[in-house]
Coordinates of C-alpha atoms in Angstrom, one line a residue:
K1 CA -22.5 15.8 -23.8
R2 CA -24.4 18.8 -23.8
R3 CA -26.6 19.3 -20.7
P4 CA -30.4 19.4 -21.2
C5 CA -32.1 22.9 -21.2
S6 CA -36.0 24.2 -21.1
A7 CA -37.1 25.8 -24.5
S8 CA -36.5 29.6 -22.8
S9 CA -33.0 28.9 -21.9
C10 CA -32.1 27.1 -25.1
G11 CA -32.8 30.2 -27.2
S12 CA -30.5 32.5 -24.9
R13 CA -27.4 33.2 -26.8
A14 CA -25.1 33.3 -23.5
V15 CA -26.2 29.9 -22.3
V16 CA -25.3 28.6 -25.7
A17 CA -22.1 30.7 -26.0
M18 CA -21.2 29.1 -22.4
E19 CA -22.1 25.6 -23.0
G20 CA -19.8 25.9 -26.7
R21 CA -17.0 27.1 -24.4
R22 CA -17.6 24.2 -21.7
E23 CA -17.8 21.5 -24.9
A24 CA -14.3 23.5 -26.3
G25 CA -13.0 23.1 -22.4
L26 CA -14.1 19.2 -22.1
L27 CA -12.4 18.6 -25.6
L28 CA -8.9 20.3 -24.5
L29 CA -8.6 18.1 -21.6
L30 CA -9.6 14.9 -23.4
L31 CA -7.0 16.0 -25.6
V32 CA -4.1 16.3 -23.3
L33 CA -5.5 13.1 -20.8
P34 CA -3.5 10.6 -22.0
L35 CA -0.6 12.6 -22.0
A36 CA -1.2 14.0 -18.5
S37 CA -1.5 10.4 -16.8
A38 CA 1.3 8.7 -18.6
G39 CA 3.7 10.5 -16.7
L40 CA 1.7 10.5 -13.1
S41 CA 0.6 7.0 -12.5
G42 CA 4.4 6.0 -10.8
Y43 CA 3.8 8.1 -8.4
F44 CA 0.7 7.7 -6.5
G45 CA 2.4 6.0 -3.2
T46 CA -0.1 4.0 -1.4
K47 CA -2.8 4.4 -3.9
S48 CA -0.6 3.3 -6.7
R49 CA -1.9 0.2 -8.9
Y50 CA -0.1 -3.4 -8.3
E51 CA 0.6 -3.2 -12.3
E52 CA 3.2 0.0 -11.6
V53 CA 5.7 -3.0 -9.4
N54 CA 5.3 -5.5 -11.9
P55 CA 4.6 -3.9 -15.6
Y56 CA 4.3 -7.4 -17.4
L57 CA 0.8 -8.1 -15.7
V58 CA -0.8 -5.6 -17.8
S59 CA -0.9 -7.9 -20.8
D60 CA -0.8 -10.9 -18.9
P61 CA -2.0 -11.0 -15.6
L62 CA -1.1 -14.3 -14.7
S63 CA 2.3 -14.0 -16.3
L64 CA 5.0 -15.1 -13.2
G65 CA 7.5 -12.5 -15.1
P66 CA 10.9 -12.7 -15.9
G67 CA 13.0 -15.2 -13.8
A68 CA 9.9 -17.0 -12.7
G69 CA 12.5 -19.9 -11.9
G70 CA 13.7 -18.7 -8.8
S71 CA 17.6 -19.2 -7.7
L72 CA 16.9 -22.4 -5.3
P73 CA 19.0 -25.8 -6.1
A74 CA 16.7 -28.4 -7.3
S75 CA 17.0 -30.7 -4.2
C76 CA 15.2 -28.1 -2.1
T77 CA 11.2 -29.0 -0.8
P78 CA 9.1 -26.1 -0.1
L79 CA 7.6 -26.6 3.3
Q80 CA 6.1 -23.7 4.5
L81 CA 4.7 -20.2 3.1
R82 CA 3.9 -17.5 5.1
A83 CA 2.2 -14.7 2.9
V84 CA 1.2 -10.9 4.8
L85 CA -1.1 -8.9 2.4
R86 CA -2.1 -5.7 1.4
H87 CA -6.1 -6.1 0.2
G88 CA -6.3 -5.1 -2.8
T89 CA -7.4 -1.7 -4.6
R90 CA -10.2 0.2 -2.8
Y91 CA -12.9 2.8 -2.9
P92 CA -11.5 6.4 -1.5
T93 CA -12.6 6.6 2.7
A94 CA -15.3 8.8 3.4
G95 CA -13.1 11.8 4.6
Q96 CA -11.6 11.6 1.0
I97 CA -14.7 11.5 -0.4
R98 CA -16.0 14.6 1.7
R99 CA -13.1 16.5 0.6
L100 CA -13.4 15.9 -2.9
G101 CA -17.0 16.7 -2.8
E102 CA -16.2 19.8 -1.2
L103 CA -13.7 20.8 -3.9
H104 CA -16.1 19.7 -6.6
A105 CA -19.0 21.7 -5.3
R106 CA -16.6 24.7 -5.2
L107 CA -16.3 24.3 -9.1
L108 CA -19.9 24.1 -9.2
R109 CA -20.8 27.3 -7.5
R110 CA -18.2 29.2 -9.5
A111 CA -19.2 27.6 -12.9
A112 CA -21.5 29.8 -13.9
G113 CA -18.8 32.5 -13.9
A114 CA -16.1 30.6 -15.7
A115 CA -16.5 31.3 -18.9
A116 CA -12.7 32.0 -19.7
C117 CA -11.7 28.9 -17.3
P118 CA -12.6 25.5 -19.5
A119 CA -10.6 23.4 -16.9
A120 CA -12.8 24.4 -14.3
A121 CA -16.3 24.1 -16.5
A122 CA -14.8 20.7 -17.6
L123 CA -14.4 19.6 -14.0
A124 CA -17.4 20.6 -13.0
D125 CA -19.1 18.8 -15.6
W126 CA -17.4 15.7 -14.4
P127 CA -19.4 13.3 -12.7
M128 CA -19.1 13.2 -8.8
W129 CA -20.3 9.4 -8.2
Y130 CA -18.0 8.7 -5.1
E131 CA -20.8 8.2 -2.2
E132 CA -19.5 8.2 1.7
S133 CA -21.2 5.0 2.0
L134 CA -18.0 3.7 -0.4
D135 CA -16.0 4.4 2.5
G136 CA -12.8 2.5 1.8
R137 CA -14.2 -0.6 0.4
L138 CA -12.9 -3.3 -2.0
A139 CA -13.4 -2.4 -5.6
P140 CA -14.4 -5.4 -8.0
Q141 CA -11.0 -4.4 -9.3
G142 CA -9.2 -5.4 -5.8
R143 CA -11.1 -8.4 -5.6
R144 CA -9.5 -9.6 -9.3
D145 CA -5.9 -8.2 -8.0
M146 CA -6.4 -10.9 -5.0
E147 CA -8.1 -13.8 -7.4
Q148 CA -5.1 -13.3 -9.9
L149 CA -2.6 -12.9 -7.1
A150 CA -3.8 -16.4 -5.7
R151 CA -3.6 -18.0 -9.0
R152 CA 0.1 -16.9 -9.6
M153 CA 1.1 -17.8 -6.0
A154 CA 0.0 -21.2 -6.9
A155 CA 1.6 -21.7 -10.2
R156 CA 4.7 -20.3 -8.6
F157 CA 4.4 -22.9 -5.4
P158 CA 2.2 -25.9 -7.2
A159 CA 3.6 -28.4 -4.2
L160 CA 2.5 -26.1 -1.4
F161 CA -0.9 -25.2 -2.9
A162 CA -1.6 -29.0 -4.0
A163 CA -4.9 -30.4 -3.1
R164 CA -5.7 -31.6 0.5
R165 CA -2.9 -29.0 1.9
R166 CA -4.5 -26.8 5.0
L167 CA -4.8 -23.1 4.0
A168 CA -5.1 -21.1 7.3
L169 CA -6.7 -17.7 6.1
A170 CA -6.6 -14.4 8.3
S171 CA -7.6 -10.9 8.1
S172 CA -7.9 -7.5 9.8
S173 CA -11.8 -6.9 10.8
K174 CA -12.0 -3.9 8.1
H175 CA -14.4 -5.1 5.5
R176 CA -12.0 -4.7 2.7
C177 CA -9.5 -7.4 4.5
L178 CA -11.9 -9.9 4.6
Q179 CA -13.5 -9.4 1.0
S180 CA -9.4 -9.9 -0.1
G181 CA -9.4 -12.8 1.6
A182 CA -12.4 -14.5 0.4
A183 CA -11.2 -13.6 -3.2
F184 CA -7.9 -15.0 -2.8
R185 CA -9.3 -18.1 -1.6
R186 CA -11.9 -18.2 -4.9
G187 CA -8.9 -17.2 -6.7
L188 CA -7.3 -20.9 -6.1
G189 CA -10.6 -22.5 -7.7
P190 CA -12.5 -25.6 -6.4
S191 CA -9.9 -28.0 -7.5
L192 CA -7.8 -27.2 -4.6
D193 CA -9.3 -29.4 -1.4
F194 CA -8.4 -27.7 1.8
G195 CA -9.7 -30.1 4.0
G196 CA -12.7 -30.4 2.3
D197 CA -14.9 -27.6 3.9
E198 CA -14.9 -23.9 2.8
V199 CA -11.9 -22.1 4.3
E200 CA -13.0 -20.0 7.1
V201 CA -11.3 -16.0 7.1
E202 CA -10.2 -15.8 10.7
V203 CA -10.3 -12.1 12.2
N204 CA -7.0 -11.4 13.8
D205 CA -6.4 -7.7 14.5
S206 CA -3.8 -8.3 17.1
L207 CA -1.4 -9.0 14.3
M208 CA -3.0 -7.5 11.1
R209 CA -3.8 -4.4 12.9
F210 CA -1.2 -4.4 15.7
F211 CA -0.7 -0.7 15.2
D212 CA -4.2 0.1 17.0
H213 CA -3.4 -2.2 20.2
C214 CA -0.1 0.0 20.9
A215 CA -1.1 2.9 23.6
K216 CA 2.4 4.3 22.8
F217 CA 2.2 4.5 19.0
V218 CA -1.7 5.7 19.2
A219 CA -1.0 8.2 21.4
L220 CA 2.3 9.4 20.6
V221 CA 2.4 9.2 16.7
E222 CA -1.4 8.5 15.6
E223 CA -3.2 11.3 17.4
N224 CA -0.2 13.7 18.4
D225 CA 0.1 16.5 15.9
A226 CA 3.1 17.2 16.4
A227 CA 4.6 13.9 15.5
M228 CA 3.6 15.1 12.0
C229 CA 5.5 18.6 12.3
Q230 CA 7.7 17.4 9.1
V231 CA 4.5 16.3 6.7
N232 CA 2.9 19.9 8.0
A233 CA 6.3 22.2 7.3
F234 CA 6.4 20.5 3.4
K235 CA 2.8 21.1 2.7
E236 CA 3.8 25.2 3.4
G237 CA 7.1 24.5 1.9
P238 CA 8.2 26.2 -1.7
E239 CA 7.7 22.9 -3.4
M240 CA 4.0 22.7 -2.4
K241 CA 3.6 26.4 -2.6
K242 CA 4.2 26.3 -6.5
V243 CA 1.4 23.3 -6.8
L244 CA -1.0 25.3 -5.1
E245 CA -0.6 28.2 -7.0
K246 CA -0.5 26.5 -10.6
V247 CA -3.7 24.2 -9.8
A248 CA -5.4 27.8 -8.5
G249 CA -4.8 29.1 -11.6
A250 CA -5.8 26.4 -13.9
L251 CA -9.0 26.1 -11.7
C252 CA -9.3 30.0 -12.0
L253 CA -9.6 29.7 -8.0
P254 CA -7.8 32.1 -5.6
V255 CA -5.1 30.5 -4.3
E256 CA -6.0 31.1 -0.8
E257 CA -9.3 29.0 -1.5
L258 CA -6.8 25.7 -1.8
N259 CA -4.8 24.0 0.6
A260 CA -2.5 21.1 0.5
D261 CA -5.2 18.8 1.3
L262 CA -7.4 20.0 -1.2
V263 CA -4.9 19.3 -4.2
Q264 CA -3.9 16.0 -2.7
V265 CA -7.5 15.1 -3.0
A266 CA -7.7 16.0 -6.8
F267 CA -4.7 14.2 -7.6
L268 CA -5.7 10.9 -5.7
T269 CA -9.0 11.1 -7.7
C270 CA -6.6 10.6 -10.5
S271 CA -5.2 7.9 -9.1
Y272 CA -8.7 6.3 -8.1
E273 CA -10.2 6.7 -11.4
L274 CA -7.1 4.4 -12.7
A275 CA -6.9 1.9 -10.1
I276 CA -10.9 1.4 -9.8
K277 CA -11.9 2.1 -13.2
N278 CA -8.9 1.9 -15.4
V279 CA -9.2 5.1 -16.8
T280 CA -7.3 8.6 -17.3
S281 CA -9.6 11.1 -15.2
P282 CA -10.1 14.5 -16.0
W283 CA -8.4 15.6 -12.3
C284 CA -5.1 14.5 -14.0
S285 CA -5.0 17.1 -16.2
L286 CA -4.4 19.5 -13.6
F287 CA -0.8 18.0 -12.6
S288 CA 2.6 17.6 -14.7
E289 CA 5.1 14.8 -14.0
E290 CA 6.9 17.1 -11.6
D291 CA 4.0 18.2 -9.9
A292 CA 3.1 14.3 -9.3
K293 CA 6.7 13.7 -7.7
V294 CA 6.0 16.6 -5.0
L295 CA 2.7 14.9 -4.2
E296 CA 4.3 11.7 -3.8
Y297 CA 6.8 12.9 -1.4
L298 CA 4.1 14.5 0.9
N299 CA 2.6 10.7 1.1
D300 CA 5.9 9.4 1.6
L301 CA 6.7 11.8 4.0
K302 CA 3.5 10.8 5.6
Q303 CA 4.5 7.0 5.3
Y304 CA 7.9 7.7 6.7
W305 CA 7.1 9.8 10.2
K306 CA 3.8 7.4 10.8
R307 CA 4.6 4.0 9.6
G308 CA 8.4 4.0 8.5
Y309 CA 11.3 5.3 9.9
G310 CA 10.4 8.4 11.8
Y311 CA 10.0 7.0 15.0
D312 CA 11.2 3.7 16.5
I313 CA 7.6 2.8 17.9
N314 CA 6.6 3.0 14.5
S315 CA 8.4 -0.7 13.8
R316 CA 8.7 -2.0 17.1
S317 CA 5.0 -2.2 17.1
S318 CA 5.3 -4.4 14.9
C319 CA 7.4 -7.4 16.2
V320 CA 4.6 -9.2 17.3
L321 CA 3.6 -10.1 13.5
F322 CA 7.2 -10.7 13.0
Q323 CA 7.9 -12.9 16.0
D324 CA 4.6 -14.9 14.9
I325 CA 6.2 -15.5 11.8
F326 CA 8.6 -17.2 13.1
Q327 CA 7.2 -19.0 15.8
H328 CA 5.4 -21.0 12.7
L329 CA 8.7 -21.0 10.8
D330 CA 9.9 -22.5 13.7
K331 CA 7.2 -25.4 14.5
A332 CA 7.1 -26.4 10.7
V333 CA 11.0 -27.0 11.0
E334 CA 10.4 -29.3 14.2
E335 CA 7.6 -31.2 12.2
S336 CA 10.0 -31.7 9.5
K337 CA 12.9 -33.1 12.0
S338 CA 10.3 -35.4 13.5
S339 CA 9.1 -36.5 10.1
K340 CA 5.5 -35.7 10.6
P341 CA 3.3 -33.6 8.4
I342 CA 3.6 -29.8 8.3
S343 CA 0.3 -28.8 10.3
S344 CA 0.3 -25.3 8.4
P345 CA 1.9 -25.8 4.9
L346 CA -0.1 -22.2 4.1
I347 CA -0.5 -19.2 6.1
V348 CA -2.2 -16.1 4.4
Q349 CA -2.9 -12.8 6.2
V350 CA -4.5 -10.0 5.0
G351 CA -4.3 -6.5 6.2
H352 CA -3.1 -2.7 5.4
A353 CA -0.2 -0.9 3.7
E354 CA -0.1 -0.1 7.7
T355 CA 0.5 -3.5 8.7
L356 CA 3.5 -4.4 5.8
Q357 CA 5.4 -0.9 5.7
P358 CA 6.1 -0.9 9.7
L359 CA 7.3 -4.7 9.4
L360 CA 9.4 -4.3 6.4
A361 CA 11.0 -1.3 8.5
L362 CA 11.7 -3.6 11.7
M363 CA 13.3 -5.7 8.9
G364 CA 15.5 -3.0 7.9
Y365 CA 14.3 -2.2 4.2
F366 CA 14.4 0.7 2.3
K367 CA 16.2 3.0 4.5
D368 CA 17.6 5.8 3.2
D369 CA 21.1 7.3 4.6
E370 CA 19.3 10.4 5.8
P371 CA 15.5 11.1 7.1
L372 CA 13.2 12.4 5.0
L373 CA 12.4 15.8 5.8
A374 CA 10.5 19.0 4.9
N375 CA 13.5 20.5 3.8
N376 CA 15.4 18.3 1.7
Y377 CA 13.2 16.9 -1.3
A378 CA 15.7 17.3 -4.1
R379 CA 18.2 15.6 -2.2
Q380 CA 15.5 12.7 -1.9
A381 CA 15.1 12.3 -5.6
Q382 CA 16.7 8.8 -5.4
R383 CA 15.3 7.8 -2.3
K384 CA 14.9 4.3 -1.5
F385 CA 11.4 4.9 0.5
R386 CA 9.1 5.3 -1.9
S387 CA 5.6 3.8 -1.0
G388 CA 4.0 3.3 -4.2
R389 CA 7.1 0.4 -4.9
I390 CA 6.7 -0.9 -1.6
V391 CA 3.2 -1.1 -0.7
P392 CA 0.9 -0.8 -3.1
Y393 CA -2.5 -2.2 -3.2
A394 CA -2.5 -5.9 -3.3
A395 CA 1.4 -5.5 -1.7
N396 CA 2.8 -9.0 -0.7
L397 CA 5.4 -10.5 1.4
V398 CA 5.9 -14.1 1.6
F399 CA 8.7 -16.0 3.7
V400 CA 9.0 -19.3 2.0
L401 CA 10.6 -22.1 4.1
Y402 CA 12.6 -24.7 2.1
H403 CA 13.9 -28.5 3.2
C404 CA 17.1 -29.0 1.2
D405 CA 18.8 -32.7 0.7
H406 CA 22.4 -33.4 0.0
V407 CA 23.8 -30.5 1.9
N408 CA 27.3 -30.0 3.2
A409 CA 26.3 -28.9 6.8
S410 CA 23.4 -29.6 8.9
Q411 CA 22.6 -25.9 9.2
E412 CA 21.9 -25.9 5.4
E413 CA 19.0 -28.3 5.7
Y414 CA 16.9 -25.7 5.9
Q415 CA 16.7 -22.1 4.1
V416 CA 14.0 -19.3 3.2
Q417 CA 13.8 -17.1 0.5
L418 CA 11.7 -13.8 1.1
L419 CA 9.5 -12.4 -2.0
L420 CA 8.0 -8.7 -2.2
N421 CA 5.3 -8.1 -4.5
E422 CA 6.5 -11.6 -6.0
K423 CA 10.2 -10.6 -6.6
L424 CA 13.3 -12.0 -4.6
L425 CA 14.1 -9.9 -2.0
A426 CA 18.3 -10.1 -1.2
F427 CA 18.5 -10.6 2.9
H428 CA 20.4 -8.2 4.6
H429 CA 23.3 -10.4 6.2
S430 CA 24.6 -12.1 3.2
N431 CA 23.4 -9.7 -0.1
E432 CA 22.2 -13.0 -1.2
T433 CA 18.4 -14.0 -2.4
T434 CA 18.5 -17.5 -0.4
S435 CA 19.9 -17.7 3.2
T436 CA 20.0 -20.6 6.0
Y437 CA 17.1 -20.5 8.3
T438 CA 19.9 -20.4 11.1
D439 CA 21.5 -17.6 9.9
L440 CA 18.3 -15.9 9.2
K441 CA 17.3 -16.2 12.9
D442 CA 20.8 -15.0 14.4
Y443 CA 20.7 -12.1 12.2
Y444 CA 17.2 -11.1 13.4
K445 CA 18.4 -12.6 17.4
D446 CA 17.8 -9.4 18.9
I447 CA 14.3 -8.4 17.6
L448 CA 13.2 -12.2 17.9
E449 CA 14.0 -12.5 21.9
N450 CA 14.2 -8.8 23.1
C451 CA 11.1 -6.9 21.5
H452 CA 8.1 -7.2 23.8
F453 CA 5.0 -6.2 22.1
K454 CA 3.3 -5.4 26.0
E455 CA 6.4 -3.3 26.9
E456 CA 7.4 -1.2 23.6
C457 CA 3.8 -0.3 23.4
E458 CA 3.4 0.8 27.2
L459 CA 2.8 4.7 27.2
P460 CA 5.6 6.2 29.6
K461 CA 4.7 6.5 32.9
V462 CA 6.8 9.9 33.4
N463 CA 5.6 13.0 32.0
V464 CA 7.5 14.1 29.2
T465 CA 6.1 15.5 26.1
A466 CA 5.4 13.1 23.0
V467 CA 8.1 14.7 21.4
D468 CA 11.0 14.3 23.8
E469 CA 9.6 10.5 24.3
L470 CA 10.0 10.0 20.5

């Protein structure tokens, strides 16, 4: 759309020519946009849409997907469901919005002299609609993510979500999580009567933001630049240098005016526009699929060293949540054995990618044979640790406890299944998707008995450097 101009400026041939070039640039961008986004959406890491892991939801948001029937014998009845969810699609944080504003302002300043640079002119014309007040809040799409997830979960486990079953709903204190919890409850509809009153969302940061309460993690990883040395090295490495040069060339900017953080913010803007508005942003046109793989690796490196296998404290700090899950499962088993009603048949908790990723690492999932490093990008092309596949928006880890009749041995009476993002996850000790509760507890015995949050999270008394301690 042509910009309005004054009568005097409209007569200027130079301005008309510039407007023409801008329109040509914008048209060029619009022509390549569908191609640009087609290959990028699988590489957005923690900013990925939930539909990337379950593509069938694009055409039917309430579909339970292929093989929805499960593999449990008909004689098993679900007793308890414990779900740990990541909040739904959110807006960028204030910091990301500031960096995007800085990059956009730079393009605006250069636009006047960017006659030969259609990509830069078109992006300068892009309306910068993000405001810092949005700061990571839940987007309307995020509410839909949660409502639809609730409806699918209720359809998958109708006996547990039946009327008059108690729902315990907890959340981190972050607004996006509280709103996600409320949206999940709304998704279950008015027909489900969870004890009459509207379900309150309980704030529980000690479980949903355990990382904030772990002094050792905060001091030695969260606030320690040295802990991110692999991430910083990759930002300066040959793969990122190539992406930087390419983006700088497309925007007609000197390469020294860009850095890895600004390029990543441009890439994430492409991801936000897709997740929040379901549109292909002009920012996507700056990147090829190969660039996207490099930027995904940068995101995964950060997740690996800050929330995954990089340092033991990342996952060990989550044992407080892991143990709480098993305490509730234990209680349900005891109540069942005593023929009492299950006091907590449904426990749904809403946290963050930073809640789920350490918990999955504690359980040993998605661990590669060699660590993710700044210098092994090519060797990690087939890595298991891909955060977009593990913790996209609305990611969910669900423990389901069953009571089974007609079993051969008493220890087979209570069985468990684990679902990640609505797909059955095989257990490490058996490679099967169903385990006896006894075998599962036995496999994780060390964590259940010997991982003590207070001791794990204490800062070392002796004066050692952070990296030595880690």
